[in-house]
């Protein structure tokens, strides 16, 4: 079989390789050096170069270990380049040799090797492996809505009038139903169109049976198991989300919260289920659900790392085109090569920053998982698991003086009442997100905290100091003491939607301005600190640039560094990513996330629901100037109480 040679890109410096033989070679080499026991499962078909393909299994540690970490790559074939790179990188670290006696690590390399070798998301049977792990005895799930989309998705010609009709039909569907609804139908999986998208199969496929075999062999003794299934292609660009997908609640979920806090987002799947994570909650048959059933003796925490790449519309296009190519096109043609290259680069961006970040974040999660397994040893639990002490980490225990306290705040513009009495308490190290549609008052509330807006009534206290307000003769209000406002503003850092860097100053000058001129720090110290902050936000080389020479994402990171230079008691973020092109959102979210993990006190107004869910200790939903609902991210996103919040979440899905 003729197959295009993809090595047209200058990708030698990138950490992720796209060719199956290179992925396998690197993995095996790293596994051998780490002293792993290797087993190979040979696939009945061959790769594009005619050579055999395998799922390889590497076990580090004892087969009878009480604690086990499992890492699976390549469930969705083409995404395996990322998963394989993670497995190989972890094996190459010294940590592989330092496992505890009672802990083993099982690396399952490319569970869908055909898809990985041929750069397809599906397997050799056009099956989406993550829809294949259903209970086949119980019959297949129904998805009658898919039939209406199939004609538009499965057009047999590449161009011409028929194709034009199909494309128009798809655009019409996207416009009438909304892209989120269209994706939800497609991604729910279907069991009726073997040539269609997200096809779940007619029974357990090769990869399904092999995974059963592997877990039968290695997964029957351990009692504490953490499983990572590694994916790309959904969610914001460059943003590796940590999810736990399952059809129902189970003991692994609170365990996951203990380990990862709000960074882990549980996704409960089901017919009517919704999620803002970019993956399909309406689907069943996930690997995650299967691993729990396959190891019934253990407490299992199934995790998915999902690294966002392009938008859902672009991803759908790439997958639809690839489906056409394998059904009706020619792989070796110029068009075929172009489609294949687009698909590969859509799932694995040829972008060093994307690759490095997804790799390092994933390794960080593996380390946390192993640290958590180690932790169990130091507090052995006897027998009954329900006795296990549960630490609720998604709600910080309030301690000390609040960094910000707002009581009964009102704000009007003329006759328009924008805030109708809102309260907020942010304790040190707490991260609070304000969500709601535009006009709900969330930005106004934020701007009242540092008196960019003058509240008409109510109290604002920063770090315990109440801001004194006087009423003017005309009835409006103003701060009683301008010096107090100055002092307070120096303790409250603000990051704006449009960055608001001073355009005539270099990045470095922007950062040292407040430390030198307001906080009266020595210039040399301020410069030294500025360089450290620029390195932290990944802008070391840009210190002498002017804001106009930077991308929006770089400007916003510089603005964050400038805010950090004030050493604020609390940082306010006013829709920090909404002015950015979608591909620049991830780099800014990463910086903010890091600040959250480092324990900075932060209040965010954001439209990035997935992000709010991951970094926040508390989320407040505003509606028409009131706090309609507040709680932990799990409560608000998982079990919204008010109908308005439910509607809001459905719209932002
Ligand atoms: Zn995937």
XYZ file of C-alpha atoms and ligand atoms in Angstrom:
654
model
C 0.000 0.000 0.000
C 1.282 3.375 -1.006
C 1.382 5.871 1.775
C 2.372 9.525 1.910
C 5.597 10.417 3.573
C 4.758 13.002 6.179
C 8.265 14.122 7.032
C 7.804 17.332 5.115
C 7.701 19.423 8.263
C 10.768 20.638 10.076
C 9.755 18.826 13.229
C 13.126 17.450 14.321
C 13.213 19.641 17.430
C 9.703 18.720 18.590
C 9.300 16.257 21.470
C 6.420 14.352 19.849
C 7.020 12.081 16.862
C 4.157 11.208 14.520
C 5.426 8.009 12.886
C 4.385 4.751 14.519
C 7.773 2.992 14.147
C 9.575 5.901 15.841
C 7.009 6.073 18.652
C 7.373 2.385 19.327
C 11.161 2.377 19.160
C 11.463 5.263 21.612
C 8.981 3.698 23.991
C 10.626 0.266 23.987
C 14.065 1.787 24.477
C 12.911 3.884 27.431
C 11.047 0.926 28.957
C 14.094 -1.338 28.670
C 16.387 1.273 30.207
C 13.947 1.645 33.077
C 14.048 -2.115 33.650
C 10.413 -2.721 32.737
C 9.035 -6.160 31.888
C 7.705 -5.995 28.314
C 4.886 -7.904 26.631
C 3.729 -7.295 23.076
C 0.311 -7.914 21.547
C 0.622 -8.237 17.812
C -2.182 -6.753 15.756
C -3.682 -8.834 12.895
C -3.119 -6.019 10.362
C 0.035 -4.150 9.390
C 1.085 -0.529 9.269
C 1.290 1.664 6.163
C 4.898 0.555 5.547
C 3.830 -3.095 5.543
C 5.445 -4.024 8.857
C 3.604 -5.520 11.835
C 2.094 -3.323 14.523
C 1.720 -3.935 18.251
C 0.246 -2.813 21.504
C 3.170 -2.923 23.915
C 2.825 -3.319 27.664
C 5.562 -2.316 30.091
C 5.351 -3.182 33.769
C 7.605 -1.488 36.281
C 7.584 -2.954 39.742
C 6.100 -6.163 41.091
C 3.068 -7.766 39.428
C 1.522 -8.295 42.875
C 1.923 -4.661 43.975
C -0.896 -3.351 46.132
C -0.894 0.012 44.359
C -0.922 0.554 40.640
C -0.744 3.438 38.201
C -1.865 2.620 34.660
C -1.149 4.922 31.702
C -2.916 4.241 28.394
C -1.999 5.935 25.113
C -3.513 5.907 21.647
C -7.142 5.078 22.458
C -7.854 7.452 19.598
C -5.014 6.307 17.329
C -3.713 9.585 15.944
C -3.753 11.177 19.422
C -1.262 8.488 20.466
C 1.713 10.637 19.454
C 1.038 12.735 22.552
C 0.329 9.781 24.865
C 3.354 7.871 23.624
C 5.595 10.896 24.210
C 4.255 11.188 27.786
C 4.894 7.518 28.521
C 8.373 7.626 27.047
C 9.278 10.849 28.844
C 8.094 9.455 32.170
C 10.038 6.225 31.699
C 13.147 8.247 30.917
C 12.916 10.124 34.199
C 14.774 8.865 37.213
C 11.442 8.509 39.062
C 10.856 5.258 37.207
C 13.606 3.613 39.248
C 12.409 4.974 42.541
C 9.038 3.279 42.839
C 7.965 2.118 46.277
C 8.101 -1.618 46.888
C 4.293 -1.831 46.986
C 3.718 0.248 43.831
C 3.772 -0.746 40.171
C 3.352 1.268 36.973
C 1.730 -0.269 33.917
C 2.291 1.515 30.621
C -0.068 0.401 27.842
C 1.479 1.802 24.686
C -0.918 2.519 21.799
C -3.947 0.408 22.636
C -5.263 1.221 19.144
C -2.021 0.669 17.213
C -3.741 0.540 13.821
C -5.178 4.030 14.325
C -1.801 5.285 15.557
C 0.080 3.780 12.620
C -2.392 4.969 9.999
C -3.031 8.316 11.717
C -6.711 7.729 12.253
C -8.843 8.549 15.267
C -10.764 5.307 14.803
C -9.550 1.704 14.630
C -9.354 -0.753 11.712
C -13.139 -1.224 11.841
C -13.896 2.517 11.770
C -14.782 2.139 15.445
C -14.298 4.864 18.024
C -12.731 2.787 20.789
C -14.155 5.125 23.419
C -17.673 4.135 22.332
C -16.905 0.414 22.180
C -16.691 -0.395 25.891
C -20.436 -0.627 26.389
C -22.231 -3.541 27.995
C -22.856 -5.502 24.800
C -25.246 -7.857 26.602
C -27.533 -4.925 27.384
C -27.918 -3.844 23.754
C -26.536 -0.749 22.044
C -27.488 2.817 23.004
C -29.887 4.584 20.669
C -28.989 7.806 18.864
C -31.722 8.371 16.298
C -30.761 12.049 15.823
C -27.497 10.943 14.188
C -29.309 9.576 11.132
C -30.368 13.138 10.178
C -26.755 14.294 10.185
C -25.258 11.295 8.464
C -26.016 12.393 4.904
C -24.322 15.758 5.413
C -21.318 14.165 7.173
C -20.895 11.201 4.856
C -20.939 12.853 1.429
C -19.217 10.540 -1.060
C -17.640 13.208 -3.275
C -14.882 15.689 -2.400
C -16.218 18.528 -4.547
C -18.990 19.249 -7.037
C -22.681 19.981 -6.503
C -23.358 17.027 -4.193
C -20.576 18.105 -1.844
C -21.742 21.697 -1.949
C -25.218 20.561 -0.943
C -23.859 18.489 1.931
C -21.668 21.364 3.202
C -24.590 23.769 3.029
C -26.776 21.309 4.906
C -24.100 21.070 7.628
C -23.780 24.851 7.961
C -27.539 25.092 8.194
C -27.603 22.486 10.955
C -24.822 24.310 12.804
C -26.752 27.570 12.510
C -30.137 26.194 13.499
C -29.098 23.792 16.269
C -25.823 25.443 17.319
C -22.428 23.777 17.010
C -22.577 22.491 20.584
C -25.821 20.626 19.901
C -24.521 19.210 16.609
C -21.325 18.026 18.322
C -23.350 16.506 21.154
C -25.354 14.381 18.688
C -22.319 13.265 16.696
C -20.089 12.634 19.678
C -22.743 10.729 21.598
C -21.689 7.819 19.396
C -23.853 5.723 17.107
C -24.226 2.016 16.416
C -26.197 2.143 13.167
C -23.829 3.562 10.503
C -20.561 1.577 10.212
C -19.263 4.146 7.693
C -20.254 7.090 9.887
C -18.576 9.118 12.595
C -18.135 8.022 16.218
C -19.304 4.528 15.303
C -19.303 2.271 18.375
C -19.073 -1.071 16.548
C -21.050 -4.319 16.571
C -19.192 -5.953 19.422
C -15.898 -5.781 21.330
C -13.095 -4.899 18.866
C -9.474 -6.111 18.938
C -8.258 -3.258 21.180
C -11.143 -3.832 23.581
C -10.291 -7.521 23.912
C -6.582 -6.789 24.333
C -7.248 -4.263 27.085
C -9.352 -6.902 28.866
C -6.507 -9.377 28.578
C -3.962 -6.895 29.903
C -6.044 -5.911 32.917
C -6.840 -9.566 33.606
C -3.138 -10.214 33.730
C -1.962 -7.166 35.683
C -4.984 -5.592 37.308
C -6.433 -8.245 39.603
C -4.323 -7.812 42.741
C -3.882 -4.105 43.361
C -6.468 -2.471 45.615
C -5.606 1.162 44.859
C -5.455 1.994 41.161
C -5.123 5.274 39.255
C -5.612 5.074 35.491
C -4.685 7.780 32.994
C -6.117 7.670 29.476
C -4.320 10.256 27.320
C -6.151 12.280 24.679
C -5.936 15.406 22.552
C -8.348 17.414 20.430
C -10.993 18.840 22.787
C -11.012 21.990 24.914
C -9.008 25.248 24.698
C -5.785 25.207 22.679
C -2.757 24.040 24.651
C -4.765 23.442 27.763
C -4.462 19.952 29.258
C -7.650 19.335 31.218
C -7.784 16.629 33.868
C -11.133 14.844 33.779
C -12.634 11.818 35.446
C -15.305 10.281 33.245
C -17.801 7.765 34.564
C -21.485 6.927 34.177
C -22.115 7.295 37.923
C -20.552 8.545 41.130
C -18.083 6.133 42.771
C -15.407 6.135 45.501
C -12.692 7.071 43.006
C -14.151 10.560 42.541
C -13.762 11.853 46.122
C -10.343 10.221 46.128
C -9.467 12.151 42.988
C -10.600 15.370 44.656
C -8.347 14.646 47.606
C -5.423 14.248 45.243
C -5.994 16.916 42.621
C -8.446 19.341 44.257
C -10.463 21.433 41.834
C -7.954 20.668 39.038
C -9.825 17.408 38.452
C -13.206 17.775 36.811
C -15.602 14.846 37.195
C -17.774 14.207 34.131
C -20.794 12.019 34.823
C -22.017 10.637 31.511
C -25.578 9.793 30.556
C -28.307 10.421 28.030
C -29.177 13.888 29.273
C -25.797 14.701 30.787
C -24.047 17.936 29.957
C -20.517 19.128 30.393
C -18.503 22.182 29.461
C -15.281 20.221 29.128
C -15.320 19.753 25.358
C -15.779 15.988 25.613
C -19.108 14.256 25.100
C -21.055 13.589 28.291
C -23.879 12.030 26.323
C -21.688 9.120 25.235
C -21.154 5.779 26.914
C -18.622 3.041 26.286
C -15.572 4.938 27.575
C -12.324 3.193 28.491
C -12.680 4.992 31.847
C -15.886 3.150 32.659
C -14.403 -0.155 31.553
C -11.280 -0.030 33.728
C -13.411 0.216 36.845
C -15.443 -2.849 35.874
C -12.294 -4.731 34.928
C -10.734 -4.274 38.375
C -13.694 -4.819 40.724
C -11.472 -5.591 43.724
C -9.870 -2.139 43.657
C -10.723 1.430 44.344
C -10.101 2.827 40.860
C -9.655 6.478 39.927
C -10.085 6.710 36.152
C -8.587 9.895 34.716
C -8.506 11.418 31.261
C -6.019 14.081 30.278
C -7.536 15.932 27.335
C -5.249 18.458 25.623
C -7.153 21.061 23.653
C -6.103 21.867 20.105
C -8.372 23.523 17.530
C -12.026 24.549 17.734
C -14.748 21.928 17.693
C -15.825 23.022 14.176
C -12.265 22.632 12.848
C -11.825 19.263 14.540
C -15.114 18.015 13.140
C -14.036 19.110 9.650
C -10.677 17.335 9.940
C -12.322 14.107 11.121
C -15.062 14.234 8.470
C -12.470 14.787 5.721
C -10.326 11.917 6.994
C -13.383 9.668 7.050
C -14.062 10.612 3.424
C -10.438 9.937 2.496
C -10.507 6.379 3.840
C -13.898 5.583 2.326
C -13.698 7.246 -1.078
C -10.328 8.963 -1.548
C -6.753 7.962 -2.316
C -4.261 8.079 0.545
C -1.299 8.533 -1.764
C -2.783 11.413 -3.764
C -1.798 14.991 -3.138
C -5.266 15.669 -1.734
C -4.982 12.566 0.433
C -1.658 13.749 1.849
C -3.080 17.154 2.569
C -6.101 15.719 4.413
C -3.899 13.371 6.400
C -1.445 16.095 7.337
C -4.290 18.370 8.459
C -5.712 15.605 10.620
C -2.371 14.827 12.260
C -1.546 18.439 12.942
C -5.060 19.102 14.227
C -4.585 16.484 16.934
C -0.857 17.054 17.495
C -0.045 20.727 16.785
C 3.456 21.185 15.411
C 4.009 23.839 18.039
C 6.801 23.413 20.530
C 4.999 25.388 23.234
C 1.883 23.254 22.930
C 3.851 20.030 23.011
C 6.122 21.004 25.895
C 3.263 22.243 28.006
C 1.053 19.212 27.428
C 3.976 16.933 28.207
C 5.102 18.680 31.362
C 1.583 19.083 32.758
C 0.875 15.402 32.151
C 4.095 14.289 33.859
C 3.183 16.562 36.744
C -0.176 14.752 37.067
C 1.576 11.362 37.003
C 3.874 12.556 39.792
C 0.924 13.706 41.852
C -0.813 10.379 41.364
C 2.281 8.473 42.497
C 2.714 10.780 45.469
C -0.912 10.072 46.421
C -0.350 6.312 46.176
C 2.729 6.685 48.359
C 0.671 8.675 50.847
C -1.697 5.726 51.359
C 1.199 3.650 52.616
C 2.123 6.141 55.293
C -1.462 6.094 56.610
C -2.442 2.463 56.258
C -6.167 1.960 56.441
C -7.462 -1.175 58.043
C -10.222 -3.014 56.309
C -13.321 -0.891 55.929
C -12.839 1.741 53.243
C -15.735 3.861 54.417
C -13.624 4.636 57.505
C -11.077 6.385 55.303
C -10.627 9.982 56.269
C -11.864 12.228 53.494
C -10.319 15.630 53.115
C -12.501 18.024 51.193
C -10.023 19.967 49.129
C -12.426 21.698 46.804
C -13.462 24.044 49.594
C -10.625 25.782 51.379
C -11.227 26.094 55.098
C -11.694 29.840 55.625
C -8.921 31.230 57.763
C -7.788 34.633 58.920
C -8.850 38.054 57.770
C -10.587 38.073 54.406
C -8.444 39.554 51.633
C -11.632 41.064 50.226
C -14.994 41.465 51.876
C -17.965 43.064 50.163
C -21.212 43.586 52.035
C -24.530 44.608 50.483
C -22.986 46.501 47.590
C -25.265 48.613 45.382
C -24.369 50.389 42.189
C -26.544 52.326 39.763
C -25.916 54.239 36.591
C -28.718 56.800 36.633
C -31.971 54.874 36.856
C -30.274 51.588 35.947
C -29.461 49.496 39.010
C -26.537 47.259 38.039
C -25.783 45.776 41.448
C -28.708 45.158 43.787
C -26.944 44.244 47.015
C -24.158 41.700 46.506
C -21.837 40.069 49.025
C -18.478 38.410 48.549
C -15.806 37.127 50.897
C -12.422 36.041 49.569
C -10.066 34.523 52.124
C -6.307 34.428 51.559
C -5.300 31.802 48.954
C -8.867 31.511 47.733
C -9.740 31.643 44.022
C -13.241 32.880 43.221
C -14.776 33.038 39.765
C -17.679 35.297 38.875
C -19.757 33.965 36.005
C -22.932 35.143 34.315
C -24.124 36.590 31.051
C -23.077 40.081 29.982
C -25.002 42.712 31.894
C -25.268 40.516 34.985
C -23.053 42.939 36.932
C -20.004 40.728 37.392
C -17.468 43.158 35.906
C -18.984 46.080 37.803
C -18.693 44.102 41.016
C -15.044 43.433 40.292
C -14.351 47.075 39.481
C -15.959 48.216 42.737
C -13.319 46.276 44.665
C -10.552 48.693 43.670
C -12.871 51.677 43.245
C -12.591 51.952 39.503
C -16.337 52.230 40.034
C -17.844 54.069 43.003
C -20.477 51.953 44.736
C -23.622 53.850 45.808
C -24.030 51.900 49.003
C -22.457 49.020 50.877
C -19.064 48.204 52.346
C -15.787 47.150 50.786
C -12.946 45.990 53.011
C -9.501 45.049 51.737
C -7.337 42.972 54.044
C -9.555 44.035 56.948
C -9.427 47.758 56.166
C -12.860 49.216 55.428
C -12.858 51.826 52.692
C -14.431 55.017 53.979
C -17.057 56.538 51.734
C -18.644 59.979 51.948
C -21.895 61.110 50.421
C -21.627 64.270 48.340
C -24.189 67.071 48.295
C -25.668 65.856 45.020
C -26.285 62.475 46.622
C -23.483 60.609 44.852
C -20.639 58.964 46.764
C -16.876 59.245 46.755
C -14.027 57.852 48.820
C -13.573 59.931 51.974
C -9.784 59.714 51.838
C -7.986 59.655 48.473
C -4.767 58.494 50.149
C -6.590 55.480 51.524
C -7.747 54.617 48.001
C -4.192 54.899 46.745
C -2.968 52.616 49.519
C -5.697 50.105 48.801
C -5.155 50.110 45.056
C -1.535 49.219 45.689
C -2.746 46.077 47.427
C -5.229 45.098 44.723
C -3.795 44.045 41.374
C -6.019 44.256 38.337
C -5.636 42.500 34.998
C -7.825 44.009 32.308
C -9.481 42.554 29.246
C -7.425 44.801 26.959
C -4.127 44.454 28.854
C -3.797 48.252 29.386
C -0.020 48.250 29.117
C 1.560 51.668 28.626
C 2.310 51.681 24.898
C 5.260 54.078 25.073
C 7.148 51.954 27.597
C 8.977 48.677 27.063
C 7.678 45.572 28.781
C 10.336 45.928 31.476
C 9.532 49.603 32.070
C 5.851 48.724 32.331
C 6.632 46.232 35.066
C 8.943 48.399 37.187
C 6.800 51.553 36.941
C 4.654 50.959 40.034
C 7.368 49.321 42.174
C 9.761 52.225 41.539
C 7.424 55.218 41.475
C 4.610 54.191 43.807
C 6.089 51.570 46.100
C 9.482 53.377 46.128
C 11.542 50.239 45.619
C 15.164 50.521 44.518
C 15.350 50.505 40.730
C 17.935 47.712 40.578
C 15.778 45.483 42.801
C 12.698 46.217 40.738
C 14.524 45.325 37.518
C 15.827 42.089 38.986
C 12.345 41.187 40.129
C 10.867 42.114 36.753
C 13.200 39.685 34.978
C 12.181 36.913 37.361
C 8.509 37.643 36.712
C 9.023 37.722 32.949
C 10.675 34.348 33.130
C 7.721 33.080 35.161
C 5.240 34.127 32.473
C 7.499 32.871 29.667
C 8.537 36.266 28.281
C 12.212 36.506 29.216
C 13.239 37.467 25.703
C 10.630 40.183 25.332
C 11.706 42.581 28.083
C 12.937 45.258 25.653
C 9.926 45.033 23.342
C 7.121 47.555 23.217
C 3.563 46.265 23.748
C 2.724 46.940 20.093
C 5.378 44.412 19.061
C 3.755 41.602 21.052
C 0.832 39.292 20.353
C -2.280 39.691 22.473
C -1.362 36.642 24.535
C 2.124 38.007 25.193
C 0.734 41.417 26.138
C -1.632 39.835 28.608
C 1.152 37.768 30.150
C 3.225 40.961 30.450
C 0.234 42.641 32.110
C 0.030 39.776 34.597
C 3.758 40.148 35.355
C 3.197 43.872 35.908
C 0.398 43.116 38.365
C 2.516 40.550 40.195
C 5.284 43.142 40.583
C 2.957 45.044 42.928
C 2.914 42.013 45.253
C -0.835 42.461 45.636
C -2.931 40.979 48.430
C -5.489 40.002 45.841
C -5.495 39.863 42.053
C -8.573 40.759 40.035
C -8.947 39.445 36.493
C -11.576 41.094 34.318
C -12.251 38.684 31.438
C -8.515 38.310 30.842
C -8.855 36.161 27.714
C -11.933 37.563 26.006
C -9.976 39.981 23.768
C -7.643 37.230 22.569
C -7.662 35.082 19.455
C -8.691 31.552 20.432
C -5.237 30.094 19.876
C -3.735 32.540 22.389
C -6.189 31.803 25.195
C -4.380 28.692 26.438
C -1.044 30.421 27.135
C -2.730 33.033 29.327
C -4.897 30.501 31.166
C -1.780 28.477 31.941
C -0.144 31.431 33.656
C -3.283 32.198 35.667
C -3.631 28.565 36.606
C -0.062 28.497 37.858
C -0.773 31.547 40.023
C -3.815 29.769 41.443
C -1.782 26.673 42.216
C 0.811 28.828 43.956
C -1.841 30.039 46.374
C -2.446 33.595 45.178
C -5.751 35.119 46.187
C -7.665 35.783 43.003
C -11.080 36.911 41.835
C -11.823 36.238 38.186
C -14.547 37.343 35.851
C -14.410 34.820 33.053
C -16.286 33.181 30.203
C -14.000 30.146 30.244
C -16.263 27.782 32.156
C -13.957 24.803 32.032
C -11.169 26.954 33.390
C -13.329 28.477 36.136
C -14.269 24.994 37.122
C -10.698 23.829 37.346
C -9.010 26.658 39.208
C -11.728 28.007 41.494
C -12.485 27.136 45.060
C -15.743 28.998 44.770
C -17.893 30.087 41.838
C -20.547 32.805 41.975
C -23.247 33.058 39.334
C -24.612 36.579 38.878
C -27.917 37.355 37.263
C -29.360 40.863 36.858
C -27.278 42.394 39.626
C -27.753 39.662 42.194
C -25.800 36.595 43.205
C -28.205 33.940 42.024
C -26.171 30.954 43.144
C -22.755 30.283 44.674
C -20.833 27.239 45.767
C -17.967 24.951 44.902
C -17.355 24.286 41.194
C -18.616 20.755 41.716
C -21.895 22.037 43.149
C -22.427 24.802 40.609
C -21.461 22.947 37.463
C -22.478 19.502 38.628
C -25.802 20.208 40.352
C -27.008 23.699 39.438
C -30.051 24.504 41.583
C -31.562 27.447 39.733
C -33.154 27.173 36.328
C -31.323 30.342 35.195
C -27.943 28.819 35.944
C -28.949 25.623 34.165
C -29.918 27.644 31.100
C -26.735 29.693 31.287
C -24.567 26.568 31.464
C -26.451 24.952 28.603
C -25.791 28.022 26.445
C -22.088 28.152 27.268
C -21.654 24.402 26.761
Zn -9.456 11.283 22.179
